Amino acid sequence: MTNSGLWVGILTALTALGASYITARATSRAALAQARTTTLAQALREQRDRRRSAYREMMSCAHAFNEVVWQIDDADAAPTPESRDAVLTQMYERLAPALGNMNKATNEVRLDGPVKVSDAAEQVRQLARRVQPRLKALIGDNGPEQRRTYDAAYMDFRQAYVTFIGLAREALEVKNNEV
């Protein structure tokens, strides 16, 4: 009887050790899975924050560019051709820094992507650069053709900007599988 009690004790101890090992291993796996999930969630949150910051900067630069080109109404309202040209010259001079800032912002968007948004930001930048020489061509020219060319270039820029905003918003949306 003593031998069977000893074997029962040993078997009970081994069962307890086995159960403890299995429980510890399952707990370890669960903790590892939780750590991976937390790390991934944090990485996604940081990526989203970086993108949001880059997209906001790009939008801010596009808005600053718009503030300059919207002054075309002031040029149109100018009482004399000389004052009109003065407004257009001032606008042209203000475009260079606005485009420089947009170049920098575009590069930030390129860093954080995704590719569709990066390409859209580049399109905005390229089309903004096309507005600049069309604005310069208006200085000293009161004809309708140069104005139509300028307006068309601006509308192309504006459409690209709206497309960028839509793609940026889509890139920032949290998908169900990311939650």
mmCIF file of C-alpha atoms in Angstrom:
data_model
loop_
_atom_site.group_PDB
_atom_site.id
_atom_site.type_symbol
_atom_site.label_atom_id
_atom_site.label_comp_id
_atom_site.label_asym_id
_atom_site.label_seq_id
_atom_site.Cartn_x
_atom_site.Cartn_y
_atom_site.Cartn_z
ATOM 1 C CA MET A 1 0.000 0.000 0.000
ATOM 2 C CA THR A 2 2.826 2.325 0.731
ATOM 3 C CA ASN A 3 4.216 1.750 -2.703
ATOM 4 C CA SER A 4 0.914 2.582 -4.350
ATOM 5 C CA GLY A 5 0.584 5.730 -2.229
ATOM 6 C CA LEU A 6 4.061 6.733 -3.304
ATOM 7 C CA TRP A 7 3.217 6.153 -6.966
ATOM 8 C CA VAL A 8 -0.018 8.066 -6.635
ATOM 9 C CA GLY A 9 1.920 10.929 -5.036
ATOM 10 C CA ILE A 10 4.551 10.871 -7.787
ATOM 11 C CA LEU A 11 1.882 10.703 -10.482
ATOM 12 C CA THR A 12 -0.039 13.559 -8.868
ATOM 13 C CA ALA A 13 3.142 15.630 -8.634
ATOM 14 C CA LEU A 14 4.015 14.929 -12.280
ATOM 15 C CA THR A 15 0.483 15.806 -13.369
ATOM 16 C CA ALA A 16 0.682 19.054 -11.429
ATOM 17 C CA LEU A 17 4.074 19.865 -12.971
ATOM 18 C CA GLY A 18 2.776 19.031 -16.451
ATOM 19 C CA ALA A 19 -0.330 21.143 -15.958
ATOM 20 C CA SER A 20 1.777 23.972 -14.571
ATOM 21 C CA TYR A 21 4.134 23.771 -17.577
ATOM 22 C CA ILE A 22 1.239 23.783 -20.059
ATOM 23 C CA THR A 23 -0.437 26.683 -18.249
ATOM 24 C CA ALA A 24 2.821 28.655 -18.128
ATOM 25 C CA ARG A 25 3.436 28.034 -21.809
ATOM 26 C CA ALA A 26 -0.118 29.096 -22.746
ATOM 27 C CA THR A 27 0.203 32.197 -20.572
ATOM 28 C CA SER A 28 3.541 32.997 -22.203
ATOM 29 C CA ARG A 29 2.057 32.614 -25.691
ATOM 30 C CA ALA A 30 -0.915 34.791 -24.766
ATOM 31 C CA ALA A 31 1.409 37.465 -23.350
ATOM 32 C CA LEU A 32 3.537 37.318 -26.501
ATOM 33 C CA ALA A 33 0.450 37.617 -28.715
ATOM 34 C CA GLN A 34 -0.765 40.554 -26.618
ATOM 35 C CA ALA A 35 2.642 42.223 -26.870
ATOM 36 C CA ARG A 36 2.670 41.773 -30.651
ATOM 37 C CA THR A 37 -0.846 43.165 -30.937
ATOM 38 C CA THR A 38 0.047 46.150 -28.769
ATOM 39 C CA THR A 39 3.242 46.790 -30.728
ATOM 40 C CA LEU A 40 1.419 46.564 -34.051
ATOM 41 C CA ALA A 41 -1.358 48.860 -32.845
ATOM 42 C CA GLN A 42 1.219 51.383 -31.633
ATOM 43 C CA ALA A 43 3.113 51.207 -34.935
ATOM 44 C CA LEU A 44 -0.116 51.736 -36.894
ATOM 45 C CA ARG A 45 -1.059 54.674 -34.651
ATOM 46 C CA GLU A 46 2.385 56.258 -35.118
ATOM 47 C CA GLN A 47 2.237 55.714 -38.889
ATOM 48 C CA ARG A 48 -1.208 57.279 -39.027
ATOM 49 C CA ASP A 49 -0.057 60.253 -36.938
ATOM 50 C CA ARG A 50 2.984 60.804 -39.193
ATOM 51 C CA ARG A 51 0.816 60.618 -42.287
ATOM 52 C CA ARG A 52 -1.787 62.961 -40.823
ATOM 53 C CA SER A 53 0.940 65.479 -39.999
ATOM 54 C CA ALA A 54 2.487 65.237 -43.489
ATOM 55 C CA TYR A 55 -0.916 65.511 -45.181
ATOM 56 C CA ARG A 56 -1.881 68.513 -43.070
ATOM 57 C CA GLU A 57 1.380 70.231 -43.962
ATOM 58 C CA MET A 58 0.761 69.566 -47.649
ATOM 59 C CA MET A 59 -2.755 70.927 -47.350
ATOM 60 C CA SER A 60 -1.475 73.966 -45.486
ATOM 61 C CA CYS A 61 1.039 74.661 -48.248
ATOM 62 C CA ALA A 62 -1.598 74.215 -50.955
ATOM 63 C CA HIS A 63 -3.844 76.600 -49.049
ATOM 64 C CA ALA A 64 -1.022 79.163 -48.806
ATOM 65 C CA PHE A 65 -0.559 78.809 -52.567
ATOM 66 C CA ASN A 66 -4.305 79.339 -53.040
ATOM 67 C CA GLU A 67 -4.221 82.475 -50.908
ATOM 68 C CA VAL A 68 -1.773 83.959 -53.388
ATOM 69 C CA VAL A 69 -3.589 82.950 -56.568
ATOM 70 C CA TRP A 70 -6.972 84.012 -55.208
ATOM 71 C CA GLN A 71 -5.692 87.586 -55.367
ATOM 72 C CA ILE A 72 -6.410 87.437 -59.088
ATOM 73 C CA ASP A 73 -9.746 89.012 -58.171
ATOM 74 C CA ASP A 74 -7.837 92.003 -56.765
ATOM 75 C CA ALA A 75 -5.916 92.251 -60.030
ATOM 76 C CA ASP A 76 -9.155 92.112 -62.000
ATOM 77 C CA ALA A 77 -10.606 94.888 -59.855
ATOM 78 C CA ALA A 78 -7.561 97.137 -60.261
ATOM 79 C CA PRO A 79 -8.525 100.516 -61.742
ATOM 80 C CA THR A 80 -5.552 100.827 -64.113
ATOM 81 C CA PRO A 81 -3.363 98.429 -66.098
ATOM 82 C CA GLU A 82 -0.379 99.587 -64.040
ATOM 83 C CA SER A 83 -2.038 98.779 -60.719
ATOM 84 C CA ARG A 84 -3.223 95.460 -62.158
ATOM 85 C CA ASP A 85 0.339 94.607 -63.146
ATOM 86 C CA ALA A 86 1.556 95.639 -59.686
ATOM 87 C CA VAL A 87 -0.859 93.184 -58.047
ATOM 88 C CA LEU A 88 0.128 90.436 -60.507
ATOM 89 C CA THR A 89 3.824 91.094 -59.886
ATOM 90 C CA GLN A 90 3.308 90.891 -56.142
ATOM 91 C CA MET A 91 1.406 87.634 -56.596
ATOM 92 C CA TYR A 92 4.161 86.221 -58.784
ATOM 93 C CA GLU A 93 6.817 87.114 -56.205
ATOM 94 C CA ARG A 94 4.815 85.449 -53.418
ATOM 95 C CA LEU A 95 4.374 82.231 -55.390
ATOM 96 C CA ALA A 96 8.049 81.202 -55.226
ATOM 97 C CA PRO A 97 8.144 80.747 -51.430
ATOM 98 C CA ALA A 98 4.731 79.076 -51.510
ATOM 99 C CA LEU A 99 6.010 76.603 -54.100
ATOM 100 C CA GLY A 100 9.195 76.031 -52.106
ATOM 101 C CA ASN A 101 7.143 75.096 -49.058
ATOM 102 C CA MET A 102 4.966 72.855 -51.197
ATOM 103 C CA ASN A 103 8.080 71.063 -52.504
ATOM 104 C CA LYS A 104 9.132 70.311 -48.947
ATOM 105 C CA ALA A 105 5.657 69.163 -47.957
ATOM 106 C CA THR A 106 5.445 66.909 -51.023
ATOM 107 C CA ASN A 107 8.673 65.217 -49.996
ATOM 108 C CA GLU A 108 7.254 64.608 -46.521
ATOM 109 C CA VAL A 109 4.188 62.965 -48.044
ATOM 110 C CA ARG A 110 6.478 60.857 -50.234
ATOM 111 C CA LEU A 111 8.244 59.593 -47.126
ATOM 112 C CA ASP A 112 5.077 58.448 -45.412
ATOM 113 C CA GLY A 113 3.045 57.358 -48.456
ATOM 114 C CA PRO A 114 1.163 55.368 -49.449
ATOM 115 C CA VAL A 115 2.044 55.491 -53.141
ATOM 116 C CA LYS A 116 -1.361 56.739 -54.344
ATOM 117 C CA VAL A 117 -1.281 59.668 -51.930
ATOM 118 C CA SER A 118 2.367 60.374 -52.718
ATOM 119 C CA ASP A 119 1.609 60.442 -56.442
ATOM 120 C CA ALA A 120 -1.367 62.734 -55.832
ATOM 121 C CA ALA A 121 0.820 65.125 -53.803
ATOM 122 C CA GLU A 122 3.364 65.172 -56.627
ATOM 123 C CA GLN A 123 0.582 65.932 -59.098
ATOM 124 C CA VAL A 124 -0.549 68.859 -56.945
ATOM 125 C CA ARG A 125 3.014 70.181 -56.838
ATOM 126 C CA GLN A 126 3.545 69.825 -60.580
ATOM 127 C CA LEU A 127 0.284 71.536 -61.436
ATOM 128 C CA ALA A 128 0.998 74.350 -58.985
ATOM 129 C CA ARG A 129 4.317 74.878 -60.744
ATOM 130 C CA ARG A 130 2.416 75.248 -64.041
ATOM 131 C CA VAL A 131 0.332 78.087 -62.610
ATOM 132 C CA GLN A 132 3.406 80.216 -61.900
ATOM 133 C CA PRO A 133 4.507 80.915 -65.522
ATOM 134 C CA ARG A 134 0.885 81.446 -66.560
ATOM 135 C CA LEU A 135 0.609 84.096 -63.864
ATOM 136 C CA LYS A 136 3.794 85.765 -65.097
ATOM 137 C CA ALA A 137 2.379 85.800 -68.634
ATOM 138 C CA LEU A 138 -0.569 87.870 -67.366
ATOM 139 C CA ILE A 139 1.738 90.729 -66.336
ATOM 140 C CA GLY A 140 1.498 93.329 -69.076
ATOM 141 C CA ASP A 141 -1.086 91.344 -71.052
ATOM 142 C CA ASN A 142 -4.747 92.246 -70.759
ATOM 143 C CA GLY A 143 -5.884 89.777 -73.409
ATOM 144 C CA PRO A 144 -8.385 87.039 -72.657
ATOM 145 C CA GLU A 145 -6.249 84.163 -73.994
ATOM 146 C CA GLN A 146 -3.558 84.415 -71.299
ATOM 147 C CA ARG A 147 -6.250 84.657 -68.644
ATOM 148 C CA ARG A 148 -8.011 81.529 -69.952
ATOM 149 C CA THR A 149 -4.690 79.671 -69.897
ATOM 150 C CA TYR A 150 -4.075 80.819 -66.327
ATOM 151 C CA ASP A 151 -7.592 79.867 -65.230
ATOM 152 C CA ALA A 152 -7.272 76.418 -66.834
ATOM 153 C CA ALA A 153 -3.929 75.827 -65.102
ATOM 154 C CA TYR A 154 -5.423 76.865 -61.783
ATOM 155 C CA MET A 155 -8.470 74.612 -62.246
ATOM 156 C CA ASP A 156 -6.169 71.657 -63.016
ATOM 157 C CA PHE A 157 -4.256 72.412 -59.817
ATOM 158 C CA ARG A 158 -7.480 72.711 -57.841
ATOM 159 C CA GLN A 159 -8.800 69.375 -59.128
ATOM 160 C CA ALA A 160 -5.519 67.654 -58.260
ATOM 161 C CA TYR A 161 -5.692 69.181 -54.790
ATOM 162 C CA VAL A 162 -9.234 67.897 -54.232
ATOM 163 C CA THR A 163 -8.094 64.439 -55.412
ATOM 164 C CA PHE A 164 -5.177 64.560 -52.973
ATOM 165 C CA ILE A 165 -7.506 65.394 -50.085
ATOM 166 C CA GLY A 166 -9.757 62.454 -50.920
ATOM 167 C CA LEU A 167 -6.868 60.007 -51.163
ATOM 168 C CA ALA A 168 -5.304 61.340 -47.974
ATOM 169 C CA ARG A 169 -8.578 60.917 -46.109
ATOM 170 C CA GLU A 170 -8.911 57.377 -47.443
ATOM 171 C CA ALA A 171 -5.350 56.541 -46.362
ATOM 172 C CA LEU A 172 -6.090 57.741 -42.832
ATOM 173 C CA GLU A 173 -9.300 55.778 -42.407
ATOM 174 C CA VAL A 174 -9.086 52.943 -39.933
ATOM 175 C CA LYS A 175 -10.060 49.690 -41.581
ATOM 176 C CA ASN A 176 -11.991 47.041 -39.641
ATOM 177 C CA ASN A 177 -9.055 44.631 -39.829
ATOM 178 C CA GLU A 178 -6.736 47.229 -38.263
ATOM 179 C CA VAL A 179 -8.797 47.592 -35.093
#
